[in-house]
PDB file of C-alpha atoms and ligand atoms in Angstrom:
ATOM      1  CA  MET A  15      11.488  11.878 -10.418  1.00 47.00           C
ATOM      2  CA  SER A  16       8.491  12.520  -9.576  1.00 62.00           C
ATOM      3  CA  THR A  17       5.662   9.312  -9.493  1.00 79.00           C
ATOM      4  CA  SER A  18       3.218   9.798 -12.762  1.00 89.00           C
ATOM      5  CA  ILE A  19      -0.547  10.475 -11.039  1.00 92.00           C
ATOM      6  CA  VAL A  20      -1.166   7.191 -12.779  1.00 94.00           C
ATOM      7  CA  GLU A  21       1.684   4.991 -10.718  1.00 94.00           C
ATOM      8  CA  CYS A  22      -0.206   6.680  -7.456  1.00 95.00           C
ATOM      9  CA  VAL A  23      -4.231   5.437  -8.434  1.00 97.00           C
ATOM     10  CA  ASN A  24      -2.266   2.131  -9.271  1.00 96.00           C
ATOM     11  CA  ALA A  25      -0.546   2.011  -5.704  1.00 97.00           C
ATOM     12  CA  ALA A  26      -4.386   2.641  -4.113  1.00 97.00           C
ATOM     13  CA  VAL A  27      -6.751   0.675  -5.426  1.00 98.00           C
ATOM     14  CA  ALA A  28      -4.680  -2.235  -4.898  1.00 98.00           C
ATOM     15  CA  ALA A  29      -4.515  -1.363  -1.749  1.00 98.00           C
ATOM     16  CA  VAL A  30      -8.511  -1.175  -1.819  1.00 98.00           C
ATOM     17  CA  ARG A  31      -8.456  -4.732  -3.902  1.00 97.00           C
ATOM     18  CA  ALA A  32      -6.394  -5.785  -1.223  1.00 97.00           C
ATOM     19  CA  LYS A  33      -9.591  -5.541   1.294  1.00 97.00           C
ATOM     20  CA  THR A  34     -12.972  -6.244  -1.771  1.00 97.00           C
ATOM     21  CA  ASP A  35     -13.653  -6.899  -4.432  1.00 96.00           C
ATOM     22  CA  LEU A  36     -16.193  -5.756  -5.118  1.00 97.00           C
ATOM     23  CA  VAL A  37     -16.739  -3.201  -7.930  1.00 98.00           C
ATOM     24  CA  PRO A  38     -18.324   0.151  -7.357  1.00 98.00           C
ATOM     25  CA  GLN A  39     -21.251   1.675 -10.058  1.00 98.00           C
ATOM     26  CA  ILE A  40     -21.341   5.219  -8.684  1.00 98.00           C
ATOM     27  CA  ALA A  41     -18.471   7.029  -6.384  1.00 98.00           C
ATOM     28  CA  MET A  42     -20.136   9.321  -3.392  1.00 97.00           C
ATOM     29  CA  ILE A  43     -18.508  12.339  -2.211  1.00 95.00           C
ATOM     30  CA  LEU A  44     -20.360  13.520   1.608  1.00 90.00           C
ATOM     31  CA  GLY A  45     -20.147  16.897   2.822  1.00 85.00           C
ATOM     32  CA  SER A  46     -20.247  18.137   6.331  1.00 74.00           C
ATOM     33  CA  GLY A  47     -22.603  16.983   8.434  1.00 68.00           C
ATOM     34  CA  LEU A  48     -23.766  14.185   6.122  1.00 76.00           C
ATOM     35  CA  GLY A  49     -21.502  11.732   6.701  1.00 79.00           C
ATOM     36  CA  SER A  50     -23.529   9.168   8.071  1.00 85.00           C
ATOM     37  CA  LEU A  51     -25.105   8.008   4.659  1.00 91.00           C
ATOM     38  CA  ALA A  52     -22.237   5.044   4.936  1.00 92.00           C
ATOM     39  CA  ASP A  53     -24.010   3.892   8.031  1.00 92.00           C
ATOM     40  CA  GLU A  54     -26.899   2.784   5.536  1.00 94.00           C
ATOM     41  CA  VAL A  55     -24.640   1.021   3.406  1.00 96.00           C
ATOM     42  CA  GLU A  56     -25.060  -3.102   3.287  1.00 96.00           C
ATOM     43  CA  ASN A  57     -22.166  -5.142   3.957  1.00 96.00           C
ATOM     44  CA  PRO A  58     -19.644  -2.127   3.760  1.00 97.00           C
ATOM     45  CA  VAL A  59     -15.605  -2.496   3.504  1.00 97.00           C
ATOM     46  CA  ALA A  60     -13.995   0.635   5.444  1.00 96.00           C
ATOM     47  CA  VAL A  61     -11.059   1.889   4.474  1.00 96.00           C
ATOM     48  CA  SER A  62      -9.354   4.284   6.547  1.00 94.00           C
ATOM     49  CA  PHE A  63      -8.391   7.160   4.081  1.00 93.00           C
ATOM     50  CA  SER A  64      -4.533   6.847   6.184  1.00 91.00           C
ATOM     51  CA  ASP A  65      -4.331   3.247   4.780  1.00 94.00           C
ATOM     52  CA  ILE A  66      -4.325   4.080   1.197  1.00 96.00           C
ATOM     53  CA  PRO A  67      -1.282   5.149   0.048  1.00 96.00           C
ATOM     54  CA  GLY A  68      -1.976   9.468  -1.754  1.00 95.00           C
ATOM     55  CA  PHE A  69      -5.164   9.769   0.284  1.00 94.00           C
ATOM     56  CA  ALA A  70      -5.486  13.006   2.927  1.00 91.00           C
ATOM     57  CA  THR A  71      -5.992  12.941   5.960  1.00 83.00           C
ATOM     58  CA  SER A  72      -9.048  15.856   6.779  1.00 69.00           C
ATOM     59  CA  THR A  73      -8.308  17.978   9.794  1.00 67.00           C
ATOM     60  CA  VAL A  74     -11.529  19.753   9.677  1.00 64.00           C
ATOM     61  CA  SER A  75     -14.578  18.407  12.399  1.00 60.00           C
ATOM     62  CA  GLY A  76     -17.437  16.869  10.417  1.00 55.00           C
ATOM     63  CA  HIS A  77     -15.285  14.037   8.103  1.00 56.00           C
ATOM     64  CA  VAL A  78     -14.177  11.803   9.426  1.00 68.00           C
ATOM     65  CA  GLY A  79     -11.874  10.470   6.541  1.00 88.00           C
ATOM     66  CA  GLU A  80     -13.510   6.767   5.531  1.00 91.00           C
ATOM     67  CA  LEU A  81     -14.253   4.586   2.131  1.00 95.00           C
ATOM     68  CA  VAL A  82     -17.315   2.784   2.347  1.00 96.00           C
ATOM     69  CA  ILE A  83     -17.641   0.244   0.124  1.00 98.00           C
ATOM     70  CA  GLY A  84     -20.532  -2.235   0.232  1.00 98.00           C
ATOM     71  CA  THR A  85     -24.382  -1.862  -1.571  1.00 98.00           C
ATOM     72  CA  LEU A  86     -27.063   0.825  -1.209  1.00 97.00           C
ATOM     73  CA  GLU A  87     -29.915   0.369  -2.826  1.00 97.00           C
ATOM     74  CA  ASN A  88     -29.031  -2.590  -4.933  1.00 96.00           C
ATOM     75  CA  HIS A  89     -26.056  -0.545  -6.487  1.00 97.00           C
ATOM     76  CA  VAL A  90     -22.787  -0.843  -5.121  1.00 98.00           C
ATOM     77  CA  VAL A  91     -21.151   2.250  -3.629  1.00 98.00           C
ATOM     78  CA  CYS A  92     -18.403   4.352  -3.073  1.00 98.00           C
ATOM     79  CA  ILE A  93     -19.207   6.503  -0.714  1.00 96.00           C
ATOM     80  CA  MET A  94     -15.781   9.326   0.624  1.00 93.00           C
ATOM     81  CA  ARG A  95     -17.168   9.642   4.590  1.00 87.00           C
ATOM     82  CA  GLY A  96     -15.399  12.342   4.836  1.00 80.00           C
ATOM     83  CA  ARG A  97     -13.252  14.403   2.019  1.00 84.00           C
ATOM     84  CA  VAL A  98     -10.316  17.194   1.969  1.00 89.00           C
ATOM     85  CA  HIS A  99     -10.331  20.878   1.380  1.00 93.00           C
ATOM     86  CA  TYR A 100      -7.985  23.562  -0.784  1.00 96.00           C
ATOM     87  CA  TYR A 101      -7.819  25.086   2.385  1.00 95.00           C
ATOM     88  CA  GLU A 102      -6.302  22.417   4.563  1.00 93.00           C
ATOM     89  CA  GLY A 103      -3.004  23.278   3.236  1.00 94.00           C
ATOM     90  CA  ILE A 104      -2.593  20.372   0.679  1.00 94.00           C
ATOM     91  CA  SER A 105      -2.703  20.300  -3.158  1.00 96.00           C
ATOM     92  CA  MET A 106      -5.603  20.693  -5.971  1.00 97.00           C
ATOM     93  CA  ARG A 107      -3.810  17.347  -7.206  1.00 95.00           C
ATOM     94  CA  GLN A 108      -3.894  15.481  -3.595  1.00 95.00           C
ATOM     95  CA  VAL A 109      -7.368  16.567  -2.334  1.00 96.00           C
ATOM     96  CA  THR A 110      -8.714  15.165  -6.479  1.00 97.00           C
ATOM     97  CA  PHE A 111      -6.870  12.000  -5.849  1.00 97.00           C
ATOM     98  CA  PRO A 112      -9.730   9.801  -4.231  1.00 97.00           C
ATOM     99  CA  VAL A 113     -12.015  10.688  -8.041  1.00 98.00           C
ATOM    100  CA  ARG A 114      -9.063   9.111  -9.480  1.00 98.00           C
ATOM    101  CA  VAL A 115      -8.799   5.887  -7.566  1.00 98.00           C
ATOM    102  CA  MET A 116     -12.595   5.965  -7.305  1.00 98.00           C
ATOM    103  CA  LYS A 117     -12.981   6.154 -11.593  1.00 98.00           C
ATOM    104  CA  ALA A 118     -10.312   3.671 -11.014  1.00 98.00           C
ATOM    105  CA  LEU A 119     -11.667   1.400  -8.603  1.00 98.00           C
ATOM    106  CA  GLY A 120     -14.502   1.391 -11.500  1.00 98.00           C
ATOM    107  CA  ALA A 121     -17.424   4.083 -10.557  1.00 98.00           C
ATOM    108  CA  SER A 122     -18.342   5.869 -13.730  1.00 98.00           C
ATOM    109  CA  THR A 123     -20.584   8.534 -12.117  1.00 98.00           C
ATOM    110  CA  LEU A 124     -19.882  11.198  -9.312  1.00 98.00           C
ATOM    111  CA  PHE A 125     -22.537  11.870  -6.745  1.00 98.00           C
ATOM    112  CA  VAL A 126     -21.473  15.114  -5.079  1.00 97.00           C
ATOM    113  CA  THR A 127     -22.762  16.828  -2.118  1.00 95.00           C
ATOM    114  CA  ASN A 128     -21.679  19.695   0.221  1.00 94.00           C
ATOM    115  CA  ALA A 129     -22.528  21.948   2.884  1.00 93.00           C
ATOM    116  CA  SER A 130     -23.370  25.453   1.445  1.00 95.00           C
ATOM    117  CA  GLY A 131     -24.264  29.542   2.238  1.00 95.00           C
ATOM    118  CA  GLY A 132     -27.363  30.628  -0.138  1.00 96.00           C
ATOM    119  CA  ILE A 133     -27.287  34.104  -2.464  1.00 97.00           C
ATOM    120  CA  SER A 134     -30.364  33.818  -4.442  1.00 97.00           C
ATOM    121  CA  PRO A 135     -32.952  34.874  -1.664  1.00 96.00           C
ATOM    122  CA  GLN A 136     -35.098  32.700  -2.198  1.00 95.00           C
ATOM    123  CA  PHE A 137     -33.279  30.291  -0.586  1.00 96.00           C
ATOM    124  CA  LYS A 138     -33.571  29.608   3.395  1.00 93.00           C
ATOM    125  CA  VAL A 139     -31.660  27.468   5.808  1.00 94.00           C
ATOM    126  CA  GLY A 140     -32.008  23.741   4.604  1.00 93.00           C
ATOM    127  CA  ASP A 141     -33.009  23.959   1.543  1.00 96.00           C
ATOM    128  CA  LEU A 142     -31.550  21.193  -1.082  1.00 96.00           C
ATOM    129  CA  MET A 143     -30.238  22.766  -4.473  1.00 98.00           C
ATOM    130  CA  LEU A 144     -29.381  20.426  -7.737  1.00 98.00           C
ATOM    131  CA  ILE A 145     -26.096  21.926  -9.093  1.00 98.00           C
ATOM    132  CA  SER A 146     -26.656  23.063 -12.507  1.00 98.00           C
ATOM    133  CA  ASP A 147     -23.354  24.031 -13.636  1.00 98.00           C
ATOM    134  CA  HIS A 148     -20.219  25.945 -10.897  1.00 98.00           C
ATOM    135  CA  ILE A 149     -18.119  29.336 -11.519  1.00 98.00           C
ATOM    136  CA  ASN A 150     -14.633  27.795  -9.930  1.00 98.00           C
ATOM    137  CA  PHE A 151     -13.570  30.706  -8.203  1.00 98.00           C
ATOM    138  CA  THR A 152     -10.383  29.248  -6.126  1.00 98.00           C
ATOM    139  CA  GLY A 153      -7.975  30.962  -8.178  1.00 97.00           C
ATOM    140  CA  THR A 154      -6.206  27.197  -8.910  1.00 98.00           C
ATOM    141  CA  ASN A 155      -7.549  24.073 -10.919  1.00 98.00           C
ATOM    142  CA  PRO A 156      -7.138  20.800  -9.988  1.00 98.00           C
ATOM    143  CA  LEU A 157      -5.591  19.952 -13.700  1.00 98.00           C
ATOM    144  CA  ILE A 158      -2.482  22.525 -14.109  1.00 97.00           C
ATOM    145  CA  GLY A 159       0.274  20.755 -14.195  1.00 95.00           C
ATOM    146  CA  PRO A 160       1.335  18.268 -16.535  1.00 95.00           C
ATOM    147  CA  ASN A 161      -1.195  15.887 -18.443  1.00 96.00           C
ATOM    148  CA  GLU A 162      -1.782  12.128 -18.170  1.00 94.00           C
ATOM    149  CA  GLU A 163      -3.788  11.395 -21.694  1.00 94.00           C
ATOM    150  CA  GLU A 164      -4.871   8.336 -20.219  1.00 94.00           C
ATOM    151  CA  LEU A 165      -6.986   9.870 -16.865  1.00 96.00           C
ATOM    152  CA  GLY A 166      -8.117  12.234 -20.031  1.00 97.00           C
ATOM    153  CA  PRO A 167      -7.728  15.272 -22.203  1.00 97.00           C
ATOM    154  CA  ARG A 168      -5.309  18.580 -21.481  1.00 98.00           C
ATOM    155  CA  PHE A 169      -7.604  20.581 -22.783  1.00 98.00           C
ATOM    156  CA  PRO A 170     -11.101  18.902 -20.805  1.00 98.00           C
ATOM    157  CA  ALA A 171     -14.939  20.787 -21.923  1.00 97.00           C
ATOM    158  CA  MET A 172     -17.680  22.018 -19.369  1.00 97.00           C
ATOM    159  CA  SER A 173     -20.486  22.634 -21.135  1.00 97.00           C
ATOM    160  CA  ARG A 174     -21.882  19.307 -19.890  1.00 96.00           C
ATOM    161  CA  ALA A 175     -19.951  19.087 -16.274  1.00 98.00           C
ATOM    162  CA  TYR A 176     -23.575  18.382 -14.222  1.00 98.00           C
ATOM    163  CA  ASP A 177     -24.655  15.225 -16.735  1.00 98.00           C
ATOM    164  CA  GLU A 178     -28.147  16.317 -17.595  1.00 98.00           C
ATOM    165  CA  GLY A 179     -30.319  13.168 -17.172  1.00 98.00           C
ATOM    166  CA  LEU A 180     -29.304  12.417 -13.631  1.00 98.00           C
ATOM    167  CA  ARG A 181     -30.436  15.926 -12.858  1.00 98.00           C
ATOM    168  CA  ASN A 182     -33.590  14.677 -14.549  1.00 98.00           C
ATOM    169  CA  LYS A 183     -33.148  12.208 -12.566  1.00 98.00           C
ATOM    170  CA  ALA A 184     -32.863  13.765  -9.578  1.00 98.00           C
ATOM    171  CA  LYS A 185     -35.342  16.002 -10.359  1.00 98.00           C
ATOM    172  CA  GLN A 186     -38.642  13.534 -11.267  1.00 98.00           C
ATOM    173  CA  VAL A 187     -37.515  11.446  -7.472  1.00 98.00           C
ATOM    174  CA  ALA A 188     -37.343  15.136  -5.615  1.00 98.00           C
ATOM    175  CA  ALA A 189     -41.487  15.368  -7.061  1.00 98.00           C
ATOM    176  CA  LYS A 190     -42.144  11.790  -6.370  1.00 97.00           C
ATOM    177  CA  LEU A 191     -40.575  12.232  -2.681  1.00 97.00           C
ATOM    178  CA  GLY A 192     -42.511  15.377  -2.196  1.00 96.00           C
ATOM    179  CA  VAL A 193     -39.447  16.752  -1.730  1.00 96.00           C
ATOM    180  CA  GLU A 194     -38.189  20.638  -2.366  1.00 96.00           C
ATOM    181  CA  LEU A 195     -36.004  20.161  -4.603  1.00 98.00           C
ATOM    182  CA  HIS A 196     -34.265  24.206  -6.057  1.00 98.00           C
ATOM    183  CA  GLU A 197     -31.739  24.800  -9.099  1.00 98.00           C
ATOM    184  CA  GLY A 198     -29.021  26.371  -8.980  1.00 98.00           C
ATOM    185  CA  VAL A 199     -25.204  27.708 -10.147  1.00 98.00           C
ATOM    186  CA  TYR A 200     -22.564  27.102  -6.869  1.00 98.00           C
ATOM    187  CA  TRP A 201     -19.652  29.379  -6.836  1.00 98.00           C
ATOM    188  CA  GLY A 202     -15.951  27.570  -5.110  1.00 98.00           C
ATOM    189  CA  ASN A 203     -13.723  29.290  -3.078  1.00 98.00           C
ATOM    190  CA  SER A 204     -11.122  28.133  -1.430  1.00 98.00           C
ATOM    191  CA  GLY A 205     -11.914  28.673   2.117  1.00 94.00           C
ATOM    192  CA  PRO A 206     -11.897  29.403   4.428  1.00 96.00           C
ATOM    193  CA  SER A 207     -12.774  32.612   5.341  1.00 95.00           C
ATOM    194  CA  TYR A 208     -16.751  32.734   5.043  1.00 93.00           C
ATOM    195  CA  GLU A 209     -16.898  36.676   2.708  1.00 94.00           C
ATOM    196  CA  THR A 210     -17.184  39.344   2.489  1.00 93.00           C
ATOM    197  CA  PRO A 211     -20.874  41.865   2.161  1.00 93.00           C
ATOM    198  CA  ALA A 212     -19.118  42.884  -1.180  1.00 94.00           C
ATOM    199  CA  GLU A 213     -17.671  39.623  -2.319  1.00 95.00           C
ATOM    200  CA  ILE A 214     -21.636  38.282  -1.062  1.00 95.00           C
ATOM    201  CA  LYS A 215     -22.594  41.113  -3.827  1.00 95.00           C
ATOM    202  CA  MET A 216     -20.452  40.553  -6.423  1.00 97.00           C
ATOM    203  CA  ILE A 217     -20.722  35.926  -6.610  1.00 98.00           C
ATOM    204  CA  GLY A 218     -24.648  38.002  -6.916  1.00 97.00           C
ATOM    205  CA  ILE A 219     -24.502  39.418  -9.223  1.00 97.00           C
ATOM    206  CA  LEU A 220     -21.242  37.396 -11.408  1.00 98.00           C
ATOM    207  CA  GLY A 221     -24.605  34.232 -11.131  1.00 98.00           C
ATOM    208  CA  GLY A 222     -24.147  31.939  -8.087  1.00 98.00           C
ATOM    209  CA  ASP A 223     -26.497  31.116  -6.570  1.00 98.00           C
ATOM    210  CA  ALA A 224     -25.271  28.990  -3.099  1.00 98.00           C
ATOM    211  CA  VAL A 225     -21.542  29.570  -1.776  1.00 98.00           C
ATOM    212  CA  GLY A 226     -18.992  27.390  -0.740  1.00 97.00           C
ATOM    213  CA  MET A 227     -15.211  25.728   0.125  1.00 97.00           C
ATOM    214  CA  SER A 228     -15.474  22.392  -2.196  1.00 96.00           C
ATOM    215  CA  THR A 229     -17.345  20.208  -4.394  1.00 97.00           C
ATOM    216  CA  VAL A 230     -15.472  22.336  -7.598  1.00 98.00           C
ATOM    217  CA  PRO A 231     -12.542  20.154  -7.923  1.00 98.00           C
ATOM    218  CA  GLU A 232     -13.303  17.290  -7.313  1.00 98.00           C
ATOM    219  CA  VAL A 233     -15.909  17.724 -10.544  1.00 98.00           C
ATOM    220  CA  ILE A 234     -13.321  19.482 -13.270  1.00 98.00           C
ATOM    221  CA  VAL A 235     -11.294  16.099 -12.230  1.00 98.00           C
ATOM    222  CA  ALA A 236     -14.204  13.810 -12.344  1.00 98.00           C
ATOM    223  CA  SER A 237     -15.292  15.894 -15.672  1.00 98.00           C
ATOM    224  CA  HIS A 238     -11.648  15.898 -17.176  1.00 98.00           C
ATOM    225  CA  ALA A 239     -12.276  11.363 -16.443  1.00 98.00           C
ATOM    226  CA  GLY A 240     -15.600  10.818 -18.319  1.00 98.00           C
ATOM    227  CA  MET A 241     -17.635  10.721 -15.269  1.00 98.00           C
ATOM    228  CA  ARG A 242     -20.942  11.620 -15.104  1.00 98.00           C
ATOM    229  CA  VAL A 243     -21.672  14.280 -12.060  1.00 98.00           C
ATOM    230  CA  LEU A 244     -24.258  14.317 -10.161  1.00 98.00           C
ATOM    231  CA  GLY A 245     -24.388  17.536  -6.965  1.00 98.00           C
ATOM    232  CA  ILE A 246     -26.561  17.901  -4.044  1.00 97.00           C
ATOM    233  CA  SER A 247     -25.900  21.457  -2.262  1.00 96.00           C
ATOM    234  CA  CYS A 248     -27.903  22.194   1.582  1.00 94.00           C
ATOM    235  CA  ILE A 249     -28.574  25.511   2.390  1.00 95.00           C
ATOM    236  CA  THR A 250     -26.437  25.164   5.990  1.00 93.00           C
ATOM    237  CA  ASN A 251     -27.258  29.350   6.423  1.00 93.00           C
ATOM    238  CA  VAL A 252     -28.253  32.178   4.422  1.00 92.00           C
ATOM    239  CA  LEU A 253     -25.797  35.368   2.915  1.00 90.00           C
ATOM    240  CA  HIS A 254     -28.741  37.201   1.074  1.00 74.00           C
ATOM    241  CA  GLN A 255     -29.301  38.634   4.084  1.00 71.00           C
ATOM    242  CA  GLY A 256     -26.317  39.582   5.291  1.00 66.00           C
ATOM    243  CA  PRO A 257     -22.704  38.487   6.101  1.00 66.00           C
ATOM    244  CA  SER A 258     -22.542  34.945   7.975  1.00 63.00           C
ATOM    245  CA  THR A 259     -22.436  35.499  11.431  1.00 69.00           C
ATOM    246  CA  ASP A 260     -22.767  31.134  11.741  1.00 66.00           C
ATOM    247  CA  THR A 261     -19.585  29.373  12.410  1.00 75.00           C
ATOM    248  CA  HIS A 262     -18.590  25.644  11.637  1.00 79.00           C
ATOM    249  CA  THR A 263     -20.737  24.388  14.377  1.00 82.00           C
ATOM    250  CA  ASP A 264     -24.606  26.352  13.161  1.00 81.00           C
ATOM    251  CA  VAL A 265     -23.465  25.154   9.451  1.00 79.00           C
ATOM    252  CA  LEU A 266     -23.133  21.525  10.393  1.00 83.00           C
ATOM    253  CA  LYS A 267     -26.187  21.951  12.676  1.00 83.00           C
ATOM    254  CA  ALA A 268     -28.206  23.399   9.412  1.00 82.00           C
ATOM    255  CA  ALA A 269     -26.644  20.678   7.255  1.00 81.00           C
ATOM    256  CA  SER A 270     -28.328  17.974  10.217  1.00 82.00           C
ATOM    257  CA  ASP A 271     -31.619  19.087  10.367  1.00 84.00           C
ATOM    258  CA  ALA A 272     -31.480  18.664   7.066  1.00 88.00           C
ATOM    259  CA  ARG A 273     -29.916  15.170   7.009  1.00 89.00           C
ATOM    260  CA  PRO A 274     -33.316  12.919   7.397  1.00 91.00           C
ATOM    261  CA  ARG A 275     -34.846  15.353   4.386  1.00 92.00           C
ATOM    262  CA  PHE A 276     -31.386  14.055   2.105  1.00 93.00           C
ATOM    263  CA  ILE A 277     -30.337  10.922   2.736  1.00 93.00           C
ATOM    264  CA  ASN A 278     -33.689  10.016   1.746  1.00 94.00           C
ATOM    265  CA  LEU A 279     -33.184  12.222  -1.325  1.00 95.00           C
ATOM    266  CA  VAL A 280     -29.844  10.822  -2.324  1.00 95.00           C
ATOM    267  CA  ARG A 281     -30.960   7.160  -1.547  1.00 95.00           C
ATOM    268  CA  GLY A 282     -33.905   7.486  -4.192  1.00 97.00           C
ATOM    269  CA  ILE A 283     -31.603   8.842  -6.960  1.00 97.00           C
ATOM    270  CA  VAL A 284     -29.440   6.355  -6.078  1.00 97.00           C
ATOM    271  CA  LYS A 285     -32.067   3.975  -6.517  1.00 97.00           C
ATOM    272  CA  GLU A 286     -33.213   5.130  -9.663  1.00 95.00           C
ATOM    273  CA  ILE A 287     -29.477   5.663 -11.394  1.00 91.00           C
TER     274      ILE A 287
HETATM  275  N1  HPA B  30     -20.093  30.276   2.156  1.00 82.27           N
HETATM  276  C1  HPA B  30     -18.624  29.260   2.154  1.00 82.27           C
HETATM  277  N2  HPA B  30     -18.818  28.386   2.271  1.00 82.27           N
HETATM  278  C2  HPA B  30     -20.198  27.302   3.047  1.00 82.27           C
HETATM  279  C3  HPA B  30     -20.445  28.048   3.215  1.00 82.27           C
HETATM  280  C4  HPA B  30     -20.994  29.893   3.541  1.00 82.27           C
HETATM  281  O1  HPA B  30     -21.839  30.834   3.340  1.00 82.27           O
HETATM  282  N3  HPA B  30     -22.034  27.610   4.432  1.00 82.27           N
HETATM  283  C5  HPA B  30     -21.365  26.312   4.078  1.00 82.27           C
HETATM  284  N4  HPA B  30     -20.272  26.809   3.519  1.00 82.27           N
END
């Protein structure tokens, strides 16, 4: 008989609790090239993913695997430094398991960042986009399978997946800091291949402003769990001028160039949450 998610979550929480008693308010998942924010956490306790039962470890460069718990802008945060992706060959349940664990550790808010390709013609490399909504085009859903009522409802609404109050706060902080912040719809593909010209055209026609290979599964699970979600995407390459010839290295370089601005904004928002 397979173990229930609740039992797996409890085992993972116990492994983290053996290292720290801190109760995080905000769970954070940092995308490609942005993991260095975890270095700014005060009094950090870092737990390697490999020491937490049920956590998968990433195979992609730019994604170190550890959970960092500590203080950032006077809030106790739990940062996933590095994340795993569906295209690595793991199940959606494994991809989203850390969200369940961070919720069980106490986090009521999920703040997620990622790198994406710009579809909207207004985007240039390095732009930041507040995620207003998403389109799940991964072809699957992390909630497929038996539903455990204590984790959330069988048929959760996704009408307000990205919390409006948090989005307004993010816009206010961006304006105060003088950081340009666009807003748009994130289109989630499974990857790992980049988009064809026909797919890029389709995504634009169907309402996607940026496209990436992460975030959507984690947000569905966070929303199912009743967490408030805030998502910001860094446009690391532009697709509206034609399909990407960029490599993963180019994506990391663009994310790294935007990093100081991005980190400044993320810290500013955490302070105000
Ligand atoms: N497509 C999909 N995912 C991405 C891209 C892209 O162009 N850039 C960064 N992540």
